[in-house]
């Protein structure tokens, strides 16, 4: 697998995870336990931040020119 293919597949995985997170988060309020719902929301938020970090790093990698030419 080359770098471009790896980036493409990681981005695809990130999209799937983001879509699943959008489904998960609103359901926390129906857990009928405020403490646990809060923890689920906090963990969901932290996972989203980490996902955005991955996506940002991939954007940086795609923008990097590996050639030595000016």
PDB file of N, CA, C and O in Angstrom:
ATOM      1  N   UNK A   1       0.862  -1.176   0.000  1.00  0.00           N
ATOM      2  CA  UNK A   1       0.000   0.000   0.000  1.00  0.00           C
ATOM      3  C   UNK A   1       0.905   1.235   0.000  1.00  0.00           C
ATOM      4  O   UNK A   1       1.839   1.308   0.780  1.00  0.00           O
ATOM      5  N   UNK A   2       0.575   2.188  -0.844  1.00  0.00           N
ATOM      6  CA  UNK A   2       1.373   3.415  -0.853  1.00  0.00           C
ATOM      7  C   UNK A   2       0.748   4.456   0.078  1.00  0.00           C
ATOM      8  O   UNK A   2      -0.341   4.254   0.633  1.00  0.00           O
ATOM      9  N   UNK A   3       1.464   5.563   0.235  1.00  0.00           N
ATOM     10  CA  UNK A   3       1.037   6.602   1.178  1.00  0.00           C
ATOM     11  C   UNK A   3      -0.327   7.176   0.812  1.00  0.00           C
ATOM     12  O   UNK A   3      -1.195   7.356   1.685  1.00  0.00           O
ATOM     13  N   UNK A   4      -0.544   7.462  -0.464  1.00  0.00           N
ATOM     14  CA  UNK A   4      -1.818   8.048  -0.880  1.00  0.00           C
ATOM     15  C   UNK A   4      -2.995   7.121  -0.578  1.00  0.00           C
ATOM     16  O   UNK A   4      -4.053   7.569  -0.123  1.00  0.00           O
ATOM     17  N   UNK A   5      -2.792   5.841  -0.815  1.00  0.00           N
ATOM     18  CA  UNK A   5      -3.848   4.857  -0.523  1.00  0.00           C
ATOM     19  C   UNK A   5      -4.099   4.777   0.984  1.00  0.00           C
ATOM     20  O   UNK A   5      -5.252   4.707   1.425  1.00  0.00           O
ATOM     21  N   UNK A   6      -3.031   4.800   1.770  1.00  0.00           N
ATOM     22  CA  UNK A   6      -3.172   4.758   3.230  1.00  0.00           C
ATOM     23  C   UNK A   6      -3.940   5.980   3.727  1.00  0.00           C
ATOM     24  O   UNK A   6      -4.854   5.859   4.561  1.00  0.00           O
ATOM     25  N   UNK A   7      -3.591   7.148   3.203  1.00  0.00           N
ATOM     26  CA  UNK A   7      -4.288   8.377   3.594  1.00  0.00           C
ATOM     27  C   UNK A   7      -5.764   8.278   3.232  1.00  0.00           C
ATOM     28  O   UNK A   7      -6.637   8.595   4.049  1.00  0.00           O
ATOM     29  N   UNK A   8      -6.042   7.814   2.035  1.00  0.00           N
ATOM     30  CA  UNK A   8      -7.430   7.670   1.574  1.00  0.00           C
ATOM     31  C   UNK A   8      -8.220   6.738   2.494  1.00  0.00           C
ATOM     32  O   UNK A   8      -9.357   7.038   2.880  1.00  0.00           O
ATOM     33  N   UNK A   9      -7.622   5.617   2.858  1.00  0.00           N
ATOM     34  CA  UNK A   9      -8.331   4.662   3.717  1.00  0.00           C
ATOM     35  C   UNK A   9      -8.510   5.183   5.132  1.00  0.00           C
ATOM     36  O   UNK A   9      -9.561   4.970   5.750  1.00  0.00           O
ATOM     37  N   UNK A  10      -7.509   5.879   5.656  1.00  0.00           N
ATOM     38  CA  UNK A  10      -7.639   6.458   6.998  1.00  0.00           C
ATOM     39  C   UNK A  10      -8.720   7.534   6.995  1.00  0.00           C
ATOM     40  O   UNK A  10      -9.545   7.608   7.917  1.00  0.00           O
ATOM     41  N   UNK A  11      -8.739   8.373   5.955  1.00  0.00           N
ATOM     42  CA  UNK A  11      -9.786   9.392   5.860  1.00  0.00           C
ATOM     43  C   UNK A  11     -11.169   8.751   5.791  1.00  0.00           C
ATOM     44  O   UNK A  11     -12.118   9.247   6.417  1.00  0.00           O
ATOM     45  N   UNK A  12     -11.289   7.662   5.064  1.00  0.00           N
ATOM     46  CA  UNK A  12     -12.569   6.952   4.991  1.00  0.00           C
ATOM     47  C   UNK A  12     -12.993   6.419   6.350  1.00  0.00           C
ATOM     48  O   UNK A  12     -14.163   6.537   6.735  1.00  0.00           O
ATOM     49  N   UNK A  13     -12.052   5.873   7.080  1.00  0.00           N
ATOM     50  CA  UNK A  13     -12.348   5.384   8.428  1.00  0.00           C
ATOM     51  C   UNK A  13     -12.769   6.528   9.338  1.00  0.00           C
ATOM     52  O   UNK A  13     -13.704   6.380  10.141  1.00  0.00           O
ATOM     53  N   UNK A  14     -12.095   7.656   9.216  1.00  0.00           N
ATOM     54  CA  UNK A  14     -12.450   8.831  10.021  1.00  0.00           C
ATOM     55  C   UNK A  14     -13.878   9.285   9.733  1.00  0.00           C
ATOM     56  O   UNK A  14     -14.613   9.652  10.649  1.00  0.00           O
ATOM     57  N   UNK A  15     -14.263   9.263   8.452  1.00  0.00           N
ATOM     58  CA  UNK A  15     -15.638   9.646   8.094  1.00  0.00           C
ATOM     59  C   UNK A  15     -16.653   8.709   8.753  1.00  0.00           C
ATOM     60  O   UNK A  15     -17.666   9.152   9.291  1.00  0.00           O
ATOM     61  N   UNK A  16     -16.378   7.413   8.705  1.00  0.00           N
ATOM     62  CA  UNK A  16     -17.295   6.436   9.301  1.00  0.00           C
ATOM     63  C   UNK A  16     -17.397   6.649  10.808  1.00  0.00           C
ATOM     64  O   UNK A  16     -18.499   6.651  11.377  1.00  0.00           O
ATOM     65  N   UNK A  17     -16.258   6.838  11.458  1.00  0.00           N
ATOM     66  CA  UNK A  17     -16.252   7.055  12.905  1.00  0.00           C
ATOM     67  C   UNK A  17     -17.024   8.322  13.248  1.00  0.00           C
ATOM     68  O   UNK A  17     -17.831   8.328  14.199  1.00  0.00           O
ATOM     69  N   UNK A  18     -16.801   9.399  12.487  1.00  0.00           N
ATOM     70  CA  UNK A  18     -17.499  10.665  12.752  1.00  0.00           C
ATOM     71  C   UNK A  18     -19.011  10.491  12.626  1.00  0.00           C
ATOM     72  O   UNK A  18     -19.775  11.001  13.457  1.00  0.00           O
ATOM     73  N   UNK A  19     -19.446   9.766  11.614  1.00  0.00           N
ATOM     74  CA  UNK A  19     -20.885   9.522  11.442  1.00  0.00           C
ATOM     75  C   UNK A  19     -21.456   8.721  12.610  1.00  0.00           C
ATOM     76  O   UNK A  19     -22.556   9.013  13.099  1.00  0.00           O
ATOM     77  N   UNK A  20     -20.727   7.734  13.065  1.00  0.00           N
ATOM     78  CA  UNK A  20     -21.189   6.931  14.201  1.00  0.00           C
ATOM     79  C   UNK A  20     -21.217   7.756  15.485  1.00  0.00           C
ATOM     80  O   UNK A  20     -22.123   7.604  16.302  1.00  0.00           O
ATOM     81  N   UNK A  21     -20.244   8.649  15.653  1.00  0.00           N
ATOM     82  CA  UNK A  21     -20.215   9.505  16.843  1.00  0.00           C
ATOM     83  C   UNK A  21     -21.428  10.440  16.856  1.00  0.00           C
ATOM     84  O   UNK A  21     -21.991  10.714  17.912  1.00  0.00           O
ATOM     85  N   UNK A  22     -21.837  10.912  15.682  1.00  0.00           N
ATOM     86  CA  UNK A  22     -23.016  11.784  15.612  1.00  0.00           C
ATOM     87  C   UNK A  22     -24.276  11.027  16.028  1.00  0.00           C
ATOM     88  O   UNK A  22     -25.221  11.620  16.530  1.00  0.00           O
ATOM     89  N   UNK A  23     -24.294   9.720  15.832  1.00  0.00           N
ATOM     90  CA  UNK A  23     -25.442   8.911  16.255  1.00  0.00           C
ATOM     91  C   UNK A  23     -25.393   8.633  17.752  1.00  0.00           C
ATOM     92  O   UNK A  23     -26.421   8.568  18.419  1.00  0.00           O
ATOM     93  N   UNK A  24     -24.186   8.450  18.275  1.00  0.00           N
ATOM     94  CA  UNK A  24     -24.004   8.065  19.677  1.00  0.00           C
ATOM     95  C   UNK A  24     -24.323   9.205  20.636  1.00  0.00           C
ATOM     96  O   UNK A  24     -25.067   9.029  21.607  1.00  0.00           O
ATOM     97  N   UNK A  25     -23.779  10.372  20.374  1.00  0.00           N
ATOM     98  CA  UNK A  25     -23.832  11.480  21.317  1.00  0.00           C
ATOM     99  C   UNK A  25     -25.252  11.872  21.744  1.00  0.00           C
ATOM    100  O   UNK A  25     -25.510  11.989  22.941  1.00  0.00           O
ATOM    101  N   UNK A  26     -26.197  12.062  20.825  1.00  0.00           N
ATOM    102  CA  UNK A  26     -27.538  12.472  21.263  1.00  0.00           C
ATOM    103  C   UNK A  26     -28.252  11.432  22.122  1.00  0.00           C
ATOM    104  O   UNK A  26     -29.148  11.770  22.890  1.00  0.00           O
ATOM    105  N   UNK A  27     -27.862  10.191  22.010  1.00  0.00           N
ATOM    106  CA  UNK A  27     -28.536   9.133  22.753  1.00  0.00           C
ATOM    107  C   UNK A  27     -28.138   9.096  24.220  1.00  0.00           C
ATOM    108  O   UNK A  27     -28.831   8.488  25.037  1.00  0.00           O
ATOM    109  N   UNK A  28     -27.056   9.762  24.579  1.00  0.00           N
ATOM    110  CA  UNK A  28     -26.578   9.747  25.964  1.00  0.00           C
ATOM    111  C   UNK A  28     -27.632  10.292  26.929  1.00  0.00           C
ATOM    112  O   UNK A  28     -27.752   9.813  28.056  1.00  0.00           O
ATOM    113  N   UNK A  29     -28.402  11.278  26.479  1.00  0.00           N
ATOM    114  CA  UNK A  29     -29.401  11.881  27.382  1.00  0.00           C
ATOM    115  C   UNK A  29     -30.516  10.902  27.758  1.00  0.00           C
ATOM    116  O   UNK A  29     -31.223  11.113  28.725  1.00  0.00           O
ATOM    117  N   UNK A  30     -30.653   9.814  27.022  1.00  0.00           N
ATOM    118  CA  UNK A  30     -31.698   8.838  27.314  1.00  0.00           C
ATOM    119  C   UNK A  30     -31.229   7.722  28.253  1.00  0.00           C
ATOM    120  O   UNK A  30     -31.977   6.780  28.516  1.00  0.00           O
ATOM    121  N   UNK A  31     -30.027   7.825  28.773  1.00  0.00           N
ATOM    122  CA  UNK A  31     -29.498   6.787  29.661  1.00  0.00           C
ATOM    123  C   UNK A  31     -30.135   6.822  31.047  1.00  0.00           C
ATOM    124  O   UNK A  31     -29.970   5.889  31.822  1.00  0.00           O
ATOM    125  N   UNK A  32     -30.827   7.893  31.344  1.00  0.00           N
ATOM    126  CA  UNK A  32     -31.519   8.065  32.627  1.00  0.00           C
ATOM    127  C   UNK A  32     -30.570   8.006  33.809  1.00  0.00           C
ATOM    128  O   UNK A  32     -30.939   7.595  34.916  1.00  0.00           O
ATOM    129  N   UNK A  33     -29.339   8.399  33.582  1.00  0.00           N
ATOM    130  CA  UNK A  33     -28.349   8.504  34.651  1.00  0.00           C
ATOM    131  C   UNK A  33     -27.467   9.686  34.263  1.00  0.00           C
ATOM    132  O   UNK A  33     -26.644   9.589  33.347  1.00  0.00           O
ATOM    133  N   UNK A  34     -27.669  10.801  34.962  1.00  0.00           N
ATOM    134  CA  UNK A  34     -26.992  12.042  34.594  1.00  0.00           C
ATOM    135  C   UNK A  34     -25.465  11.924  34.651  1.00  0.00           C
ATOM    136  O   UNK A  34     -24.763  12.429  33.773  1.00  0.00           O
ATOM    137  N   UNK A  35     -24.963  11.241  35.660  1.00  0.00           N
ATOM    138  CA  UNK A  35     -23.511  11.102  35.811  1.00  0.00           C
ATOM    139  C   UNK A  35     -22.903  10.321  34.641  1.00  0.00           C
ATOM    140  O   UNK A  35     -21.916  10.744  34.030  1.00  0.00           O
ATOM    141  N   UNK A  36     -23.500   9.192  34.336  1.00  0.00           N
ATOM    142  CA  UNK A  36     -22.981   8.362  33.243  1.00  0.00           C
ATOM    143  C   UNK A  36     -23.181   9.060  31.898  1.00  0.00           C
ATOM    144  O   UNK A  36     -22.297   9.039  31.046  1.00  0.00           O
ATOM    145  N   UNK A  37     -24.323   9.696  31.721  1.00  0.00           N
ATOM    146  CA  UNK A  37     -24.562  10.436  30.475  1.00  0.00           C
ATOM    147  C   UNK A  37     -23.491  11.516  30.296  1.00  0.00           C
ATOM    148  O   UNK A  37     -22.966  11.706  29.192  1.00  0.00           O
ATOM    149  N   UNK A  38     -23.156  12.188  31.383  1.00  0.00           N
ATOM    150  CA  UNK A  38     -22.115  13.212  31.328  1.00  0.00           C
ATOM    151  C   UNK A  38     -20.763  12.630  30.943  1.00  0.00           C
ATOM    152  O   UNK A  38     -20.015  13.221  30.156  1.00  0.00           O
ATOM    153  N   UNK A  39     -20.445  11.469  31.499  1.00  0.00           N
ATOM    154  CA  UNK A  39     -19.183  10.810  31.174  1.00  0.00           C
ATOM    155  C   UNK A  39     -19.152  10.351  29.718  1.00  0.00           C
ATOM    156  O   UNK A  39     -18.116  10.452  29.047  1.00  0.00           O
ATOM    157  N   UNK A  40     -20.283   9.860  29.229  1.00  0.00           N
ATOM    158  CA  UNK A  40     -20.369   9.448  27.822  1.00  0.00           C
ATOM    159  C   UNK A  40     -20.171  10.665  26.920  1.00  0.00           C
ATOM    160  O   UNK A  40     -19.427  10.601  25.931  1.00  0.00           O
ATOM    161  N   UNK A  41     -20.802  11.769  27.264  1.00  0.00           N
ATOM    162  CA  UNK A  41     -20.661  12.987  26.473  1.00  0.00           C
ATOM    163  C   UNK A  41     -19.221  13.494  26.487  1.00  0.00           C
ATOM    164  O   UNK A  41     -18.683  13.894  25.457  1.00  0.00           O
ATOM    165  N   UNK A  42     -18.597  13.457  27.648  1.00  0.00           N
ATOM    166  CA  UNK A  42     -17.212  13.911  27.769  1.00  0.00           C
ATOM    167  C   UNK A  42     -16.284  13.019  26.939  1.00  0.00           C
ATOM    168  O   UNK A  42     -15.437  13.517  26.187  1.00  0.00           O
ATOM    169  N   UNK A  43     -16.447  11.712  27.054  1.00  0.00           N
ATOM    170  CA  UNK A  43     -15.614  10.784  26.295  1.00  0.00           C
ATOM    171  C   UNK A  43     -15.844  10.954  24.797  1.00  0.00           C
ATOM    172  O   UNK A  43     -14.894  10.919  23.999  1.00  0.00           O
ATOM    173  N   UNK A  44     -17.078  11.162  24.418  1.00  0.00           N
ATOM    174  CA  UNK A  44     -17.418  11.382  23.010  1.00  0.00           C
ATOM    175  C   UNK A  44     -16.728  12.636  22.487  1.00  0.00           C
ATOM    176  O   UNK A  44     -16.176  12.642  21.382  1.00  0.00           O
ATOM    177  N   UNK A  45     -16.749  13.678  23.276  1.00  0.00           N
ATOM    178  CA  UNK A  45     -16.090  14.924  22.901  1.00  0.00           C
ATOM    179  C   UNK A  45     -14.583  14.707  22.732  1.00  0.00           C
ATOM    180  O   UNK A  45     -13.976  15.161  21.757  1.00  0.00           O
ATOM    181  N   UNK A  46     -13.975  13.989  23.683  1.00  0.00           N
ATOM    182  CA  UNK A  46     -12.539  13.723  23.616  1.00  0.00           C
ATOM    183  C   UNK A  46     -12.180  12.875  22.395  1.00  0.00           C
ATOM    184  O   UNK A  46     -11.157  13.115  21.751  1.00  0.00           O
ATOM    185  N   UNK A  47     -13.013  11.900  22.083  1.00  0.00           N
ATOM    186  CA  UNK A  47     -12.781  11.087  20.892  1.00  0.00           C
ATOM    187  C   UNK A  47     -12.870  11.941  19.623  1.00  0.00           C
ATOM    188  O   UNK A  47     -12.076  11.767  18.695  1.00  0.00           O
ATOM    189  N   UNK A  48     -13.819  12.846  19.604  1.00  0.00           N
ATOM    190  CA  UNK A  48     -13.975  13.733  18.455  1.00  0.00           C
ATOM    191  C   UNK A  48     -12.743  14.611  18.277  1.00  0.00           C
ATOM    192  O   UNK A  48     -12.271  14.813  17.147  1.00  0.00           O
ATOM    193  N   UNK A  49     -12.194  15.116  19.373  1.00  0.00           N
ATOM    194  CA  UNK A  49     -10.974  15.923  19.301  1.00  0.00           C
ATOM    195  C   UNK A  49      -9.836  15.102  18.712  1.00  0.00           C
ATOM    196  O   UNK A  49      -9.115  15.564  17.816  1.00  0.00           O
ATOM    197  N   UNK A  50      -9.670  13.876  19.183  1.00  0.00           N
ATOM    198  CA  UNK A  50      -8.601  13.013  18.677  1.00  0.00           C
ATOM    199  C   UNK A  50      -8.799  12.695  17.197  1.00  0.00           C
ATOM    200  O   UNK A  50      -7.844  12.648  16.426  1.00  0.00           O
ATOM    201  N   UNK A  51     -10.026  12.492  16.802  1.00  0.00           N
ATOM    202  CA  UNK A  51     -10.337  12.240  15.393  1.00  0.00           C
ATOM    203  C   UNK A  51      -9.956  13.445  14.537  1.00  0.00           C
ATOM    204  O   UNK A  51      -9.377  13.295  13.453  1.00  0.00           O
ATOM    205  N   UNK A  52     -10.240  14.628  15.021  1.00  0.00           N
ATOM    206  CA  UNK A  52      -9.880  15.847  14.293  1.00  0.00           C
ATOM    207  C   UNK A  52      -8.367  16.010  14.198  1.00  0.00           C
ATOM    208  O   UNK A  52      -7.859  16.500  13.188  1.00  0.00           O
ATOM    209  N   UNK A  53      -7.648  15.591  15.215  1.00  0.00           N
ATOM    210  CA  UNK A  53      -6.182  15.635  15.167  1.00  0.00           C
ATOM    211  C   UNK A  53      -5.670  14.728  14.053  1.00  0.00           C
ATOM    212  O   UNK A  53      -4.786  15.112  13.279  1.00  0.00           O
ATOM    213  N   UNK A  54      -6.224  13.537  13.952  1.00  0.00           N
ATOM    214  CA  UNK A  54      -5.830  12.602  12.887  1.00  0.00           C
ATOM    215  C   UNK A  54      -6.084  13.248  11.525  1.00  0.00           C
ATOM    216  O   UNK A  54      -5.223  13.247  10.647  1.00  0.00           O
ATOM    217  N   UNK A  55      -7.271  13.804  11.354  1.00  0.00           N
ATOM    218  CA  UNK A  55      -7.627  14.416  10.076  1.00  0.00           C
ATOM    219  C   UNK A  55      -6.697  15.587   9.742  1.00  0.00           C
ATOM    220  O   UNK A  55      -6.267  15.738   8.596  1.00  0.00           O
ATOM    221  N   UNK A  56      -6.366  16.401  10.726  1.00  0.00           N
ATOM    222  CA  UNK A  56      -5.474  17.536  10.521  1.00  0.00           C
ATOM    223  C   UNK A  56      -4.085  17.062  10.099  1.00  0.00           C
ATOM    224  O   UNK A  56      -3.471  17.635   9.194  1.00  0.00           O
ATOM    225  N   UNK A  57      -3.585  16.012  10.743  1.00  0.00           N
ATOM    226  CA  UNK A  57      -2.264  15.478  10.401  1.00  0.00           C
ATOM    227  C   UNK A  57      -2.248  14.938   8.976  1.00  0.00           C
ATOM    228  O   UNK A  57      -1.263  15.089   8.255  1.00  0.00           O
ATOM    229  N   UNK A  58      -3.329  14.312   8.556  1.00  0.00           N
ATOM    230  CA  UNK A  58      -3.403  13.815   7.182  1.00  0.00           C
ATOM    231  C   UNK A  58      -3.401  14.956   6.177  1.00  0.00           C
ATOM    232  O   UNK A  58      -2.768  14.864   5.121  1.00  0.00           O
ATOM    233  N   UNK A  59      -4.090  16.037   6.503  1.00  0.00           N
ATOM    234  CA  UNK A  59      -4.094  17.213   5.631  1.00  0.00           C
ATOM    235  C   UNK A  59      -2.680  17.768   5.518  1.00  0.00           C
ATOM    236  O   UNK A  59      -2.224  18.107   4.422  1.00  0.00           O
ATOM    237  N   UNK A  60      -1.970  17.831   6.648  1.00  0.00           N
ATOM    238  CA  UNK A  60      -0.583  18.307   6.621  1.00  0.00           C
ATOM    239  C   UNK A  60       0.282  17.386   5.764  1.00  0.00           C
ATOM    240  O   UNK A  60       1.103  17.855   4.979  1.00  0.00           O
ATOM    241  N   UNK A  61       0.093  16.088   5.902  1.00  0.00           N
ATOM    242  CA  UNK A  61       0.878  15.125   5.145  1.00  0.00           C
ATOM    243  C   UNK A  61       0.609  15.243   3.655  1.00  0.00           C
ATOM    244  O   UNK A  61       1.525  15.198   2.828  1.00  0.00           O
ATOM    245  N   UNK A  62      -0.651  15.426   3.288  1.00  0.00           N
ATOM    246  CA  UNK A  62      -1.008  15.573   1.880  1.00  0.00           C
ATOM    247  C   UNK A  62      -0.418  16.849   1.295  1.00  0.00           C
ATOM    248  O   UNK A  62      -0.070  16.883   0.107  1.00  0.00           O
ATOM    249  N   UNK A  63      -0.273  17.871   2.087  1.00  0.00           N
ATOM    250  CA  UNK A  63       0.249  19.135   1.607  1.00  0.00           C
ATOM    251  C   UNK A  63       1.762  19.171   1.518  1.00  0.00           C
ATOM    252  O   UNK A  63       2.339  20.065   0.924  1.00  0.00           O
ATOM    253  N   UNK A  64       2.400  18.196   2.116  1.00  0.00           N
ATOM    254  CA  UNK A  64       3.862  18.143   2.116  1.00  0.00           C
ATOM    255  C   UNK A  64       4.381  17.672   0.766  1.00  0.00           C
ATOM    256  O   UNK A  64       3.921  16.674   0.223  1.00  0.00           O
ATOM    257  N   UNK A  65       5.355  18.390   0.243  1.00  0.00           N
ATOM    258  CA  UNK A  65       5.966  18.017  -1.029  1.00  0.00           C
ATOM    259  C   UNK A  65       7.247  17.249  -0.735  1.00  0.00           C
ATOM    260  O   UNK A  65       8.160  17.782  -0.118  1.00  0.00           O
ATOM    261  N   UNK A  66       7.305  15.993  -1.157  1.00  0.00           N
ATOM    262  CA  UNK A  66       8.451  15.164  -0.847  1.00  0.00           C
ATOM    263  C   UNK A  66       9.632  15.377  -1.797  1.00  0.00           C
ATOM    264  O   UNK A  66      10.704  14.839  -1.579  1.00  0.00           O
ATOM    265  N   UNK A  67       9.431  16.164  -2.827  1.00  0.00           N
ATOM    266  CA  UNK A  67      10.531  16.378  -3.759  1.00  0.00           C
ATOM    267  C   UNK A  67      11.522  17.383  -3.187  1.00  0.00           C
ATOM    268  O   UNK A  67      11.174  18.209  -2.354  1.00  0.00           O
ATOM    269  N   UNK A  68      12.736  17.328  -3.676  1.00  0.00           N
ATOM    270  CA  UNK A  68      13.761  18.259  -3.247  1.00  0.00           C
ATOM    271  C   UNK A  68      13.841  19.488  -4.121  1.00  0.00           C
ATOM    272  O   UNK A  68      14.697  20.352  -3.937  1.00  0.00           O
ATOM    273  N   UNK A  69      12.964  19.575  -5.093  1.00  0.00           N
ATOM    274  CA  UNK A  69      12.979  20.688  -6.038  1.00  0.00           C
ATOM    275  C   UNK A  69      12.318  21.924  -5.442  1.00  0.00           C
ATOM    276  O   UNK A  69      11.389  21.833  -4.655  1.00  0.00           O
ATOM    277  N   UNK A  70      12.807  23.084  -5.858  1.00  0.00           N
ATOM    278  CA  UNK A  70      12.212  24.336  -5.400  1.00  0.00           C
ATOM    279  C   UNK A  70      11.227  24.860  -6.408  1.00  0.00           C
ATOM    280  O   UNK A  70      11.276  24.693  -7.539  1.00  0.00           O
TER     281      UNK A  70
END
